PDB file of C-alpha atoms in Angstrom:
ATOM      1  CA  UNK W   1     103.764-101.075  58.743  1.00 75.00           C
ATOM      2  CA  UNK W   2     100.935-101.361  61.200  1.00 84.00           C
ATOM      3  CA  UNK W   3     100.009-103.907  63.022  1.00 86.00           C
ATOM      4  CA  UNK W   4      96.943-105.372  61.290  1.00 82.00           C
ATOM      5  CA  UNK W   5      99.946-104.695  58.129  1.00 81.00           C
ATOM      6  CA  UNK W   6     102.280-107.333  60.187  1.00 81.00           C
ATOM      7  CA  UNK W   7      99.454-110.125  61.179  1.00 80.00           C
ATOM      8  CA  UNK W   8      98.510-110.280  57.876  1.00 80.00           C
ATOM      9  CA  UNK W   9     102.079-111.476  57.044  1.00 86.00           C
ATOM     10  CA  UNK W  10     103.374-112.902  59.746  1.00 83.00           C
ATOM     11  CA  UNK W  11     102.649-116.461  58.169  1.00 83.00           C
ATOM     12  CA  UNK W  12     105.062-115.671  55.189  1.00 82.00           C
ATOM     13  CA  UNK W  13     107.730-114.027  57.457  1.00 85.00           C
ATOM     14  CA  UNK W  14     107.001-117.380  59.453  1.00 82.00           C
ATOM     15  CA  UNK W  15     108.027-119.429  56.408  1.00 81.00           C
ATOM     16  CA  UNK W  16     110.854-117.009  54.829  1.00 78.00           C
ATOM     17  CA  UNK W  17     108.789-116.471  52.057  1.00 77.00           C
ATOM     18  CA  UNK W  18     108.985-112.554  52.000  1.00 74.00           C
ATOM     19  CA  UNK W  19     111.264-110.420  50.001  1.00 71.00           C
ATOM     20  CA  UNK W  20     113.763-108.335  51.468  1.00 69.00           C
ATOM     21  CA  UNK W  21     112.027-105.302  51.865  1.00 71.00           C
ATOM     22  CA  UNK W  22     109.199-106.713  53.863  1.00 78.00           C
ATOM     23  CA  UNK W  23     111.415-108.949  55.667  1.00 81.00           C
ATOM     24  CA  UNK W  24     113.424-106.442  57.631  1.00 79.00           C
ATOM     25  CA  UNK W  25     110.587-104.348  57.758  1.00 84.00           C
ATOM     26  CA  UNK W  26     108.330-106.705  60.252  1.00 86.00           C
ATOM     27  CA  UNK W  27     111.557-107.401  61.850  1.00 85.00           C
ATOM     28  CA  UNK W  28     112.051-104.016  62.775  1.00 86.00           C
ATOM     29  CA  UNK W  29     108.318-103.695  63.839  1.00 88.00           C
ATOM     30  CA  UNK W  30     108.612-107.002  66.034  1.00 87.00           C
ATOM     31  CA  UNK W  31     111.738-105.663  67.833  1.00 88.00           C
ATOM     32  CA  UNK W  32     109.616-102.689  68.830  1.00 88.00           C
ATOM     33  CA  UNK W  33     105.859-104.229  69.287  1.00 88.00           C
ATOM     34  CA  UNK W  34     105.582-106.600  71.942  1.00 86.00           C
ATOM     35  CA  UNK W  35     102.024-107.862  71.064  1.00 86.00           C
ATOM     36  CA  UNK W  36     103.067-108.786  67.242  1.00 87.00           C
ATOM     37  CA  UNK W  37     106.386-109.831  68.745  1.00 87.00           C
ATOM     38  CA  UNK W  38     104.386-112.519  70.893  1.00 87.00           C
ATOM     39  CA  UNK W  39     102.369-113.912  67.602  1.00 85.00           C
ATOM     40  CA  UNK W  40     105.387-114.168  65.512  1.00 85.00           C
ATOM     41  CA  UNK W  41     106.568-116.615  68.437  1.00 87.00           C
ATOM     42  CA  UNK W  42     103.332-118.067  68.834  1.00 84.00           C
ATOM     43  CA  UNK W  43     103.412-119.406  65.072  1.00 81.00           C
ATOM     44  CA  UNK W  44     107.144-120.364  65.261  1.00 83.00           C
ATOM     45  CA  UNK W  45     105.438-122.657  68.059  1.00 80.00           C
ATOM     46  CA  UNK W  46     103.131-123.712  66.185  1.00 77.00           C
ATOM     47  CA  UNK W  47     105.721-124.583  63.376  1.00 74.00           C
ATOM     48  CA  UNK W  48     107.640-126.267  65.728  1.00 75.00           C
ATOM     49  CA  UNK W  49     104.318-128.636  66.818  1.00 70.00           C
ATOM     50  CA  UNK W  50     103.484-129.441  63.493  1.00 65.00           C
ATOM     51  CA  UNK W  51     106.808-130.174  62.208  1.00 64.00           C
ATOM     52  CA  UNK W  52     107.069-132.851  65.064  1.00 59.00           C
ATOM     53  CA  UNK W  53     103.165-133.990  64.341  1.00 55.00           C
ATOM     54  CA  UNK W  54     103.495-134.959  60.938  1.00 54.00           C
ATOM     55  CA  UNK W  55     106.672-137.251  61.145  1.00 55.00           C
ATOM     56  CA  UNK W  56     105.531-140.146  59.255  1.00 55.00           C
ATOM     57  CA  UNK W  57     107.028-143.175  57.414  1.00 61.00           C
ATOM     58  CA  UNK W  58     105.021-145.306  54.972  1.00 63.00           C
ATOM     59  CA  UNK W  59     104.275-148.940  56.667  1.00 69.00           C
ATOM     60  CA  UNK W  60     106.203-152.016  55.222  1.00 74.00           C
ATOM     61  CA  UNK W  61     102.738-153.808  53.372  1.00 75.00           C
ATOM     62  CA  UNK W  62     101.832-149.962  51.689  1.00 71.00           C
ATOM     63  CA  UNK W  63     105.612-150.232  50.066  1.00 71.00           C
ATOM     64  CA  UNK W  64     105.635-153.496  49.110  1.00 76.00           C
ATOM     65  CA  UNK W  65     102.186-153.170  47.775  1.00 76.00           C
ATOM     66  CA  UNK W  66     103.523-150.300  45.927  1.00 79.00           C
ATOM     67  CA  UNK W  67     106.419-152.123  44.454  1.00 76.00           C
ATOM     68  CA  UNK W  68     103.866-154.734  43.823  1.00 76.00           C
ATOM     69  CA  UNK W  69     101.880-152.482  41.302  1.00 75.00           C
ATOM     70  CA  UNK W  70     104.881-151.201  39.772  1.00 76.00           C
ATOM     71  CA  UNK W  71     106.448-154.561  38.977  1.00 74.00           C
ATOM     72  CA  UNK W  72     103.142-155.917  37.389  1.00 71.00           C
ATOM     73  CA  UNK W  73     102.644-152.212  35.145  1.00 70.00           C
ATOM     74  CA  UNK W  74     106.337-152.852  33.980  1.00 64.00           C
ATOM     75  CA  UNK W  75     105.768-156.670  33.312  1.00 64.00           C
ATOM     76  CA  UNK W  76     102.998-156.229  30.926  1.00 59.00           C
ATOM     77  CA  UNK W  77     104.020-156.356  27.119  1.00 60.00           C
ATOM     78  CA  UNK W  78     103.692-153.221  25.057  1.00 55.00           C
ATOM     79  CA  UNK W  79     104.031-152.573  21.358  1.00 52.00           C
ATOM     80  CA  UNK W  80     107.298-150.968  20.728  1.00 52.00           C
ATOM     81  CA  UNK W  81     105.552-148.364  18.818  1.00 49.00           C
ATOM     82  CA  UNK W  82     103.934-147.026  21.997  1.00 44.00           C
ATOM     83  CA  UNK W  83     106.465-147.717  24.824  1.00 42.00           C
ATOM     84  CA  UNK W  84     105.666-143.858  26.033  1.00 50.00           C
ATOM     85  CA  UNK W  85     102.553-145.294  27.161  1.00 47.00           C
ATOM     86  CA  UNK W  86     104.085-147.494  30.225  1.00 54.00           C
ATOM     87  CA  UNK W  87     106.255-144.650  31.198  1.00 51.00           C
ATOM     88  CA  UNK W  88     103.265-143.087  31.237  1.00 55.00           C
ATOM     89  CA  UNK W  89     100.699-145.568  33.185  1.00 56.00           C
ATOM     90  CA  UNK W  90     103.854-145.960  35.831  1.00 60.00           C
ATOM     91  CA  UNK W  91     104.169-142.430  36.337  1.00 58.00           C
ATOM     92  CA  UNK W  92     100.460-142.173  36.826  1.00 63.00           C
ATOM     93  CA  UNK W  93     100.280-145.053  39.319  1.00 61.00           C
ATOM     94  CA  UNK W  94     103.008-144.223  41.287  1.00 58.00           C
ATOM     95  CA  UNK W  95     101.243-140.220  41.562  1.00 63.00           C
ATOM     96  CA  UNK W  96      98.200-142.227  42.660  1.00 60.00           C
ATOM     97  CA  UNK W  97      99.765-144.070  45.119  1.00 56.00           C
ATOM     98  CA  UNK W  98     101.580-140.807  46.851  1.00 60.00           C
ATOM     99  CA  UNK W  99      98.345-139.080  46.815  1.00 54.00           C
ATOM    100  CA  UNK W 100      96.551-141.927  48.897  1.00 52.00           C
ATOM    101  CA  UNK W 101      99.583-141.740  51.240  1.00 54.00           C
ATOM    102  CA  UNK W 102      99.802-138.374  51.295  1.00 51.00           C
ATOM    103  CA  UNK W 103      95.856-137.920  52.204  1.00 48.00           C
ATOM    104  CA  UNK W 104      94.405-141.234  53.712  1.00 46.00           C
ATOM    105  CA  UNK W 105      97.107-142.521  55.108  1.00 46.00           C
ATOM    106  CA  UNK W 106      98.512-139.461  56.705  1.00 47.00           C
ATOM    107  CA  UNK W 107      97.869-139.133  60.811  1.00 44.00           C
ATOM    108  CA  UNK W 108      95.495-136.390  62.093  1.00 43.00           C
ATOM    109  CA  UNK W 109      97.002-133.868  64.592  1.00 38.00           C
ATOM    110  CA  UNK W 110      94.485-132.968  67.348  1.00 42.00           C
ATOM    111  CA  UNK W 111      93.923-129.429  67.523  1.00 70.00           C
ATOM    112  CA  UNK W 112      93.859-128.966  70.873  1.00 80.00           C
ATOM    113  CA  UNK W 113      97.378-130.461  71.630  1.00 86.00           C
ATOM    114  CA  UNK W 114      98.673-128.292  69.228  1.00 88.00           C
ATOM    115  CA  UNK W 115      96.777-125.155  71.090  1.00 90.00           C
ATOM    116  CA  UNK W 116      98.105-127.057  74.325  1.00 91.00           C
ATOM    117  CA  UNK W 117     101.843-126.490  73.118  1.00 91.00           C
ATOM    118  CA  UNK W 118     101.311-122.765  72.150  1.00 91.00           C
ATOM    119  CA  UNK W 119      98.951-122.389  75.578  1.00 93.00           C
ATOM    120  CA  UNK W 120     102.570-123.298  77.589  1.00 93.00           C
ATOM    121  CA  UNK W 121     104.618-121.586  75.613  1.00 91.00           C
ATOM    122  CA  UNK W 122     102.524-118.369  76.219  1.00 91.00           C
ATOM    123  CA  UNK W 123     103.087-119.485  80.126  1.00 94.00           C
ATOM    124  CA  UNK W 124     106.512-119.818  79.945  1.00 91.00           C
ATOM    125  CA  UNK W 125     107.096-116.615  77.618  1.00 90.00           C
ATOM    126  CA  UNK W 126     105.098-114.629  80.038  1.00 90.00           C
ATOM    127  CA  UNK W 127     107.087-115.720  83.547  1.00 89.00           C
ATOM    128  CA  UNK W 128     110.237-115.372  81.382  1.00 84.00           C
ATOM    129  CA  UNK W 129     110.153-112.214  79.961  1.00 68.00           C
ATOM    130  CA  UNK W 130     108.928-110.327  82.847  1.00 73.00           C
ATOM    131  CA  UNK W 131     105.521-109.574  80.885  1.00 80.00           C
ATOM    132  CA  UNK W 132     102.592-111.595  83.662  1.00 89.00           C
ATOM    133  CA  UNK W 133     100.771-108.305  83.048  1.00 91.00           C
ATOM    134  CA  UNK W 134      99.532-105.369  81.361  1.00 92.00           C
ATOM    135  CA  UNK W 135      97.166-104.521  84.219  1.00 95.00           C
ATOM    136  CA  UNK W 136      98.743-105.174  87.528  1.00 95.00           C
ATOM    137  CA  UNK W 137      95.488-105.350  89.982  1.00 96.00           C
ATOM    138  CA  UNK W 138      94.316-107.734  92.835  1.00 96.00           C
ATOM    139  CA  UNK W 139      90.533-105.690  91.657  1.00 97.00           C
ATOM    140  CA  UNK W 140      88.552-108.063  89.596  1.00 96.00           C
ATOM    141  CA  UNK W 141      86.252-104.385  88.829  1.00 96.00           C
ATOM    142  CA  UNK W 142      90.029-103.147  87.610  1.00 97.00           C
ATOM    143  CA  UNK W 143      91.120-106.015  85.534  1.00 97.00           C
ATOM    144  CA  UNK W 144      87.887-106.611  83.477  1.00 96.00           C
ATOM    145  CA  UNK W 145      86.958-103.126  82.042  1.00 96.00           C
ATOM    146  CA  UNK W 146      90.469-103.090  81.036  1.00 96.00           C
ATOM    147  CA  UNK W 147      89.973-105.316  78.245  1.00 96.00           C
ATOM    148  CA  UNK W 148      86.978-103.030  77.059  1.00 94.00           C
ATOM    149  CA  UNK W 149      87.925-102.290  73.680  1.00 91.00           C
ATOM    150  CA  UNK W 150      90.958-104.446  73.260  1.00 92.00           C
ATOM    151  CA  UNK W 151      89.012-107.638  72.649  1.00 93.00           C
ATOM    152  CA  UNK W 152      85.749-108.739  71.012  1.00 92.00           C
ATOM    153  CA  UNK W 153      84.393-110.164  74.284  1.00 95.00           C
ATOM    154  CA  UNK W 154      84.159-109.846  77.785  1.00 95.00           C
ATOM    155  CA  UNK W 155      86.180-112.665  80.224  1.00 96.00           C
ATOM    156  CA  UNK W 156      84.989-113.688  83.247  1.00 96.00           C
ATOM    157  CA  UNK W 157      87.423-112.006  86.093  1.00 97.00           C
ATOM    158  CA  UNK W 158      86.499-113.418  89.475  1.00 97.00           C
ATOM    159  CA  UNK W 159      88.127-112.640  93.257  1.00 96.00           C
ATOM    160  CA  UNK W 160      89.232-115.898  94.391  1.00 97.00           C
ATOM    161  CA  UNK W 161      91.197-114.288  97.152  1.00 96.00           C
ATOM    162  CA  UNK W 162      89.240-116.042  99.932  1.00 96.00           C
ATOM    163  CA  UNK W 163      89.936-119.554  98.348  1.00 96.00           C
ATOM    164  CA  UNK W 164      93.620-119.190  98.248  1.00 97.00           C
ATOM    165  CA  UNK W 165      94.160-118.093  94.825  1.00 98.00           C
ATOM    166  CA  UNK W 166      94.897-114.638  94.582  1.00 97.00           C
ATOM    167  CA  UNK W 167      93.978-112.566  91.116  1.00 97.00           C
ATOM    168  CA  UNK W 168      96.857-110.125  90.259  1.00 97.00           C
ATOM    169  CA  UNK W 169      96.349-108.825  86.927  1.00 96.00           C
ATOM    170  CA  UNK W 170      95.749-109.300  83.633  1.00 96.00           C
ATOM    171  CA  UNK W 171      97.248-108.837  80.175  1.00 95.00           C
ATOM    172  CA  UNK W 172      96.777-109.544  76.341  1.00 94.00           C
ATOM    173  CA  UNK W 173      98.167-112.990  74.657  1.00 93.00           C
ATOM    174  CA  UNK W 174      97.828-114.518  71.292  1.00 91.00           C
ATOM    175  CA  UNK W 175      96.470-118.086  70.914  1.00 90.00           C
ATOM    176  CA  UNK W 176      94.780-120.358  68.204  1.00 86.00           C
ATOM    177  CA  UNK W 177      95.269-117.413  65.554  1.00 86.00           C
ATOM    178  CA  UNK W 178      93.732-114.535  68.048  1.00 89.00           C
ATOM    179  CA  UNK W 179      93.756-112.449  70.534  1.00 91.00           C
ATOM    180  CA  UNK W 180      92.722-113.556  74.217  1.00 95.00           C
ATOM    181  CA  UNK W 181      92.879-112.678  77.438  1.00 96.00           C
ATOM    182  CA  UNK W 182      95.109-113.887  80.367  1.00 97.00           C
ATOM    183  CA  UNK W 183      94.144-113.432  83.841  1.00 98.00           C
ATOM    184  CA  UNK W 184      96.947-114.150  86.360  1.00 97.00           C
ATOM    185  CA  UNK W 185      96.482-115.614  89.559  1.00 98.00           C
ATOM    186  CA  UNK W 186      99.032-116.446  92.420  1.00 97.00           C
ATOM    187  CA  UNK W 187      98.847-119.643  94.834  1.00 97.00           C
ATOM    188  CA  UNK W 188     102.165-119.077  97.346  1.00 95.00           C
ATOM    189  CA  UNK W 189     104.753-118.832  94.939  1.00 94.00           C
ATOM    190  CA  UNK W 190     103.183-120.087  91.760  1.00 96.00           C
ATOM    191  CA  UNK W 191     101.912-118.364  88.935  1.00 97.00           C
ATOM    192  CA  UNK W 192      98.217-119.488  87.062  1.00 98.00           C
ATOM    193  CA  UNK W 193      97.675-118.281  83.771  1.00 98.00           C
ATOM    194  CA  UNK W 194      93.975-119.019  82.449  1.00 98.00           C
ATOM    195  CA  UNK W 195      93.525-117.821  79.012  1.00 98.00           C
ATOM    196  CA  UNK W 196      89.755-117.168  77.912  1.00 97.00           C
ATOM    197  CA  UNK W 197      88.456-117.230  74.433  1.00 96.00           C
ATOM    198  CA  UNK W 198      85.679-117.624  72.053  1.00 94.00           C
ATOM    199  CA  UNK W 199      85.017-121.124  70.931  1.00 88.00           C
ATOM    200  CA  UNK W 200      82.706-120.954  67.785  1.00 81.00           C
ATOM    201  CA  UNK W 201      80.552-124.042  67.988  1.00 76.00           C
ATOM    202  CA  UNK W 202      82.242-125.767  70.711  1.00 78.00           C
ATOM    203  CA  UNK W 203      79.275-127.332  73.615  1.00 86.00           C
ATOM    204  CA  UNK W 204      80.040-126.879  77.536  1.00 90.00           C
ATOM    205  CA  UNK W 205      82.602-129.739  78.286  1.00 92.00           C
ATOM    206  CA  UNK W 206      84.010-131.286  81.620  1.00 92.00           C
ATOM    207  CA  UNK W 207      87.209-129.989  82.566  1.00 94.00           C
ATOM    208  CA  UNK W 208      90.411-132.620  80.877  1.00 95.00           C
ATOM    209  CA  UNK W 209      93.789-132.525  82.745  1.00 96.00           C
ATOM    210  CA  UNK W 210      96.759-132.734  81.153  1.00 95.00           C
ATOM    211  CA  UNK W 211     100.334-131.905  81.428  1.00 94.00           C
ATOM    212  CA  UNK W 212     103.079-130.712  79.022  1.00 92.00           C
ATOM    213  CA  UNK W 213     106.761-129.790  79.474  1.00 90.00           C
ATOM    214  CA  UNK W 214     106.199-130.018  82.879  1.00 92.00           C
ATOM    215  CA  UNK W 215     102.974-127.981  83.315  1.00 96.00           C
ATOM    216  CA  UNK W 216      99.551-128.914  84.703  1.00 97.00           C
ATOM    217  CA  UNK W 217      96.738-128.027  82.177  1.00 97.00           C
ATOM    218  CA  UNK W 218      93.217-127.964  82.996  1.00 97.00           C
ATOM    219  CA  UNK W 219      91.134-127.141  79.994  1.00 97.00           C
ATOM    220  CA  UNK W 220      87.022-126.876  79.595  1.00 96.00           C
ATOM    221  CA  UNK W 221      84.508-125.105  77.514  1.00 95.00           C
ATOM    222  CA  UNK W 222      81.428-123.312  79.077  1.00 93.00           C
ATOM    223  CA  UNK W 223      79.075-120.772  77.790  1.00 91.00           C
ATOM    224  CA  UNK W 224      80.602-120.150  74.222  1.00 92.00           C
ATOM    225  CA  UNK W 225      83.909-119.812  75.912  1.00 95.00           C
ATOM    226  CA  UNK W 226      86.857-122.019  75.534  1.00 95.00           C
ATOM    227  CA  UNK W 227      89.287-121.783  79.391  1.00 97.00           C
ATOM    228  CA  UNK W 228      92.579-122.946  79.549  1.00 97.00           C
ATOM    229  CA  UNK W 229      94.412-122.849  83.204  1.00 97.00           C
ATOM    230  CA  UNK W 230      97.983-123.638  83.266  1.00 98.00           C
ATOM    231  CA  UNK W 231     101.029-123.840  86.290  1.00 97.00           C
ATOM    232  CA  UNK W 232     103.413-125.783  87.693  1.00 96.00           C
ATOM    233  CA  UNK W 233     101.083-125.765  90.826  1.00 96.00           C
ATOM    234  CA  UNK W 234     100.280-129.447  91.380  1.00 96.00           C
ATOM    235  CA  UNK W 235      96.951-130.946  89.401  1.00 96.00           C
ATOM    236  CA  UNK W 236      94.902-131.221  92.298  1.00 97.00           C
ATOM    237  CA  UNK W 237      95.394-127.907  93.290  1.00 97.00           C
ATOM    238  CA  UNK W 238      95.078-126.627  89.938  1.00 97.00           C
ATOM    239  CA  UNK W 239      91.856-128.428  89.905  1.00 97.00           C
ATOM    240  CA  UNK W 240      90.873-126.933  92.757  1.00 97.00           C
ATOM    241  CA  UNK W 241      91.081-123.789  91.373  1.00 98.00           C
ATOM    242  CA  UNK W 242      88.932-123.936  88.262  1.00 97.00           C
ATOM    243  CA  UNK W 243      86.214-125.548  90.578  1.00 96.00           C
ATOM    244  CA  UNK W 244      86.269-122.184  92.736  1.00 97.00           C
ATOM    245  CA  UNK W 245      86.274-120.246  89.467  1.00 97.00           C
ATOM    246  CA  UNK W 246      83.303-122.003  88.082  1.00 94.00           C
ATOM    247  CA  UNK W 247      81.367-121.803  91.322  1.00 88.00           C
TER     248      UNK W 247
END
């Protein structure tokens, strides 16, 4: 298997739904390709947001107006020849009832705090297994050809070496279901990681701090591109940062 071969099933190897040939086959690919290796995390992540996201329990009145219905269907008098037929009605008010709770009652997870979650864990993944960069280079004219060819667009790489925070590479990463690019910059002994994408339909936006897991996250859109900066350099300084790099 190739690579396009493994993204197009990483989903199902996600959710153990391949068979055992395929199985051990992306395994062996993932223990060998560091880029697929990185999106197979990046959807366990993902998994992992969701599955906390969607923890939901039914309120008290939607239950007992449930068991409201269903007492009042069973209550009303039916000809013994056609008894099937309240089975029946309960059976199709109670699949009524799961279907409203199910899809108006469930709660909406924001997709940027799920891209937020995967956004760190990229961080993290990156300090942790020794992979900051593909392209080690304090050379903004280095760092951006190298992602001629590799991606469908062009980041912005800019020298902020005079402001304090010092660009030392850059490398691939996988984010929102695509490729993107991370540039790495250094401020004393902290790492920045500000990933740059496409973001199809999304308007210039001011910057929104956040934090998560103990990282500082400064996020804005600008230009058709969607910028996420994250370190455990304080928030002011992190702010500081993106307003040199928008300058």
């Amino acid at each position: 298997m190739n690579c396009q071969d493994i993204r197009e099933l990483i989903d199902s190897y996600a959710d153990g739904e391949l068979d055992l040939v395929n199985h051990l086959e992306i395994e062996k690919h993932l223990a060998d390709c560091d880029a697929c290796d990185a999106a197979y995390k990046n959807r366990q992540a993902l998994n992992r947001a969701f599955d906390e996201s969607f923890k939901f329990s039914a309120p008290a009145s939607l239950r007992k107006s449930i068991q409201k219905e269903l007492r009042e269907i069973s209550s009303e008098p039916r000809p013994k020849r056609i008894w099937h037929w309240g089975w029946l009605a309960t059976a199709t008010a109670v699949a009524a009832v799961l279907v409203v709770t199910l899809f108006v009652f469930r709660p909406t997870v924001p997709s940027d705090d799920v891209l937020a979650t995967e956004i760190v864990s990229n961080h993290v993944r990156s300090l942790m297994a020794n992979h900051l960069m593909d392209v080690p280079s304090t050379d903004q004219h280095t760092v951006k050809p190298w992602f001629d060819g590799k991606l469908d667009f062009s980041p912005p790489v800019i020298d902020l070496t005079s402001q304090g925070f010092t660009l030392i590479g850059g490398r691939l990463d996988y984010a929102g279901n695509r490729p993107v690019a991370a540039l790495v910059y250094q401020r004393r002994q902290h790492y920045i990681n500000l990933f740059v994408f496409p973001s199809k339909g999304a308007s210039d936006s001011s910057e929104k701090v956040s934090a998560k897991q103990g990282y500082n996250i400064v996020q804005w859109n600008r230009g058709g591109m969607s910028f996420w900066a994250v370190s455990d350099l304080n928030a002011a300084e992190l702010q500081e940062f993106v307003a040199d790099y928008q300058k």
